């Protein structure tokens, strides 16, 4: 992966994580629109974005779920929706 692209992806991840923690530090939702459209992540770089985001969020103590994976939050079973790239839930 191009070092410049990786740096841009890391900056986007950092900005999104900071925004989302302000909203709700226990439940972070990354939508397709936020990442691919607003963040201008190409389809070629989406997988790298997800890998980098997963690493960062895991290191921050989150459990990460990707498209079509099932998870529990507030005693409710949910599925990561097609318009969501990932969901991160703070582990207690």
PDB file of C-alpha atoms in Angstrom:
ATOM      1  CA  UNK A   1       0.000   0.000   0.000  1.00  0.00           C
ATOM      2  CA  UNK A   2       1.143   3.488  -0.836  1.00  0.00           C
ATOM      3  CA  UNK A   3       2.453   5.258   2.271  1.00  0.00           C
ATOM      4  CA  UNK A   4       0.591   8.457   1.362  1.00  0.00           C
ATOM      5  CA  UNK A   5      -2.716   6.588   0.965  1.00  0.00           C
ATOM      6  CA  UNK A   6      -2.164   4.794   4.277  1.00  0.00           C
ATOM      7  CA  UNK A   7      -1.479   8.126   6.000  1.00  0.00           C
ATOM      8  CA  UNK A   8      -4.670   9.620   4.503  1.00  0.00           C
ATOM      9  CA  UNK A   9      -6.689   6.608   5.668  1.00  0.00           C
ATOM     10  CA  UNK A  10      -5.228   6.858   9.179  1.00  0.00           C
ATOM     11  CA  UNK A  11      -6.109  10.578   9.326  1.00  0.00           C
ATOM     12  CA  UNK A  12      -9.674   9.829   8.229  1.00  0.00           C
ATOM     13  CA  UNK A  13      -9.982   7.038  10.824  1.00  0.00           C
ATOM     14  CA  UNK A  14      -8.624   9.299  13.568  1.00  0.00           C
ATOM     15  CA  UNK A  15     -11.087  12.083  12.670  1.00  0.00           C
ATOM     16  CA  UNK A  16     -14.070   9.730  12.472  1.00  0.00           C
ATOM     17  CA  UNK A  17     -13.219   8.025  15.761  1.00  0.00           C
ATOM     18  CA  UNK A  18     -12.885  11.380  17.537  1.00  0.00           C
ATOM     19  CA  UNK A  19     -16.247  12.565  16.156  1.00  0.00           C
ATOM     20  CA  UNK A  20     -18.009   9.361  17.122  1.00  0.00           C
ATOM     21  CA  UNK A  21     -16.570   9.156  20.630  1.00  0.00           C
ATOM     22  CA  UNK A  22     -18.058  12.597  21.327  1.00  0.00           C
ATOM     23  CA  UNK A  23     -21.487  11.279  20.257  1.00  0.00           C
ATOM     24  CA  UNK A  24     -21.317   7.964  22.176  1.00  0.00           C
ATOM     25  CA  UNK A  25     -18.048   6.430  23.317  1.00  0.00           C
ATOM     26  CA  UNK A  26     -19.626   2.980  23.749  1.00  0.00           C
ATOM     27  CA  UNK A  27     -21.100   2.546  20.248  1.00  0.00           C
ATOM     28  CA  UNK A  28     -19.294   3.710  17.106  1.00  0.00           C
ATOM     29  CA  UNK A  29     -21.024   3.348  13.728  1.00  0.00           C
ATOM     30  CA  UNK A  30     -19.129   3.897  10.471  1.00  0.00           C
ATOM     31  CA  UNK A  31     -21.472   4.239   7.520  1.00  0.00           C
ATOM     32  CA  UNK A  32     -20.756   3.633   3.844  1.00  0.00           C
ATOM     33  CA  UNK A  33     -21.622   7.277   3.148  1.00  0.00           C
ATOM     34  CA  UNK A  34     -19.194   8.682   5.751  1.00  0.00           C
ATOM     35  CA  UNK A  35     -16.286   6.569   4.581  1.00  0.00           C
ATOM     36  CA  UNK A  36     -16.740   6.078   0.854  1.00  0.00           C
ATOM     37  CA  UNK A  37     -18.533   9.308  -0.140  1.00  0.00           C
ATOM     38  CA  UNK A  38     -17.521  11.981   2.389  1.00  0.00           C
ATOM     39  CA  UNK A  39     -14.157  10.394   3.208  1.00  0.00           C
ATOM     40  CA  UNK A  40     -13.462   9.674  -0.476  1.00  0.00           C
ATOM     41  CA  UNK A  41     -12.185   6.156   0.193  1.00  0.00           C
ATOM     42  CA  UNK A  42     -12.126   4.244  -3.083  1.00  0.00           C
ATOM     43  CA  UNK A  43     -13.389   0.707  -3.424  1.00  0.00           C
ATOM     44  CA  UNK A  44      -9.748  -0.347  -3.901  1.00  0.00           C
ATOM     45  CA  UNK A  45      -8.820   1.173  -0.526  1.00  0.00           C
ATOM     46  CA  UNK A  46     -11.900   0.130   1.442  1.00  0.00           C
ATOM     47  CA  UNK A  47     -10.382  -3.139   2.658  1.00  0.00           C
ATOM     48  CA  UNK A  48      -7.244  -1.339   3.856  1.00  0.00           C
ATOM     49  CA  UNK A  49      -9.449   1.226   5.628  1.00  0.00           C
ATOM     50  CA  UNK A  50     -11.290  -1.578   7.417  1.00  0.00           C
ATOM     51  CA  UNK A  51      -8.051  -3.310   8.446  1.00  0.00           C
ATOM     52  CA  UNK A  52      -6.543  -0.084   9.798  1.00  0.00           C
ATOM     53  CA  UNK A  53      -9.780   0.916  11.569  1.00  0.00           C
ATOM     54  CA  UNK A  54     -10.105  -2.574  13.083  1.00  0.00           C
ATOM     55  CA  UNK A  55      -6.528  -2.418  14.425  1.00  0.00           C
ATOM     56  CA  UNK A  56      -7.001   1.046  15.926  1.00  0.00           C
ATOM     57  CA  UNK A  57     -10.379   0.295  17.487  1.00  0.00           C
ATOM     58  CA  UNK A  58      -9.270  -3.075  18.855  1.00  0.00           C
ATOM     59  CA  UNK A  59      -6.252  -1.402  20.470  1.00  0.00           C
ATOM     60  CA  UNK A  60      -8.652   1.143  22.017  1.00  0.00           C
ATOM     61  CA  UNK A  61     -10.688  -1.655  23.645  1.00  0.00           C
ATOM     62  CA  UNK A  62     -13.524  -2.011  21.127  1.00  0.00           C
ATOM     63  CA  UNK A  63     -15.013  -5.173  19.653  1.00  0.00           C
ATOM     64  CA  UNK A  64     -15.417  -4.578  15.913  1.00  0.00           C
ATOM     65  CA  UNK A  65     -18.132  -6.022  13.672  1.00  0.00           C
ATOM     66  CA  UNK A  66     -18.289  -5.835   9.887  1.00  0.00           C
ATOM     67  CA  UNK A  67     -21.071  -5.993   7.298  1.00  0.00           C
ATOM     68  CA  UNK A  68     -23.651  -8.713   7.918  1.00  0.00           C
ATOM     69  CA  UNK A  69     -22.107  -9.783  11.248  1.00  0.00           C
ATOM     70  CA  UNK A  70     -24.408 -10.204  14.222  1.00  0.00           C
ATOM     71  CA  UNK A  71     -23.776  -8.403  17.505  1.00  0.00           C
ATOM     72  CA  UNK A  72     -25.498  -7.576  20.803  1.00  0.00           C
ATOM     73  CA  UNK A  73     -25.840  -4.070  22.162  1.00  0.00           C
ATOM     74  CA  UNK A  74     -28.076  -3.012  25.065  1.00  0.00           C
ATOM     75  CA  UNK A  75     -29.496  -6.554  25.246  1.00  0.00           C
ATOM     76  CA  UNK A  76     -30.645  -6.341  21.629  1.00  0.00           C
ATOM     77  CA  UNK A  77     -29.389  -8.635  18.882  1.00  0.00           C
ATOM     78  CA  UNK A  78     -28.574  -6.709  15.695  1.00  0.00           C
ATOM     79  CA  UNK A  79     -26.950  -7.213  12.343  1.00  0.00           C
ATOM     80  CA  UNK A  80     -24.462  -4.802  10.754  1.00  0.00           C
ATOM     81  CA  UNK A  81     -26.540  -3.351   7.925  1.00  0.00           C
ATOM     82  CA  UNK A  82     -25.457  -3.110   4.252  1.00  0.00           C
ATOM     83  CA  UNK A  83     -25.076   0.689   4.574  1.00  0.00           C
ATOM     84  CA  UNK A  84     -22.752   0.264   7.600  1.00  0.00           C
ATOM     85  CA  UNK A  85     -19.113  -0.667   7.031  1.00  0.00           C
ATOM     86  CA  UNK A  86     -18.391  -1.392  10.670  1.00  0.00           C
ATOM     87  CA  UNK A  87     -19.753  -1.136  14.181  1.00  0.00           C
ATOM     88  CA  UNK A  88     -17.445  -0.885  17.205  1.00  0.00           C
ATOM     89  CA  UNK A  89     -18.684  -1.566  20.740  1.00  0.00           C
ATOM     90  CA  UNK A  90     -16.627  -0.673  23.800  1.00  0.00           C
ATOM     91  CA  UNK A  91     -15.742  -3.809  25.735  1.00  0.00           C
ATOM     92  CA  UNK A  92     -16.436  -3.569  29.437  1.00  0.00           C
TER      93      UNK A  92
END
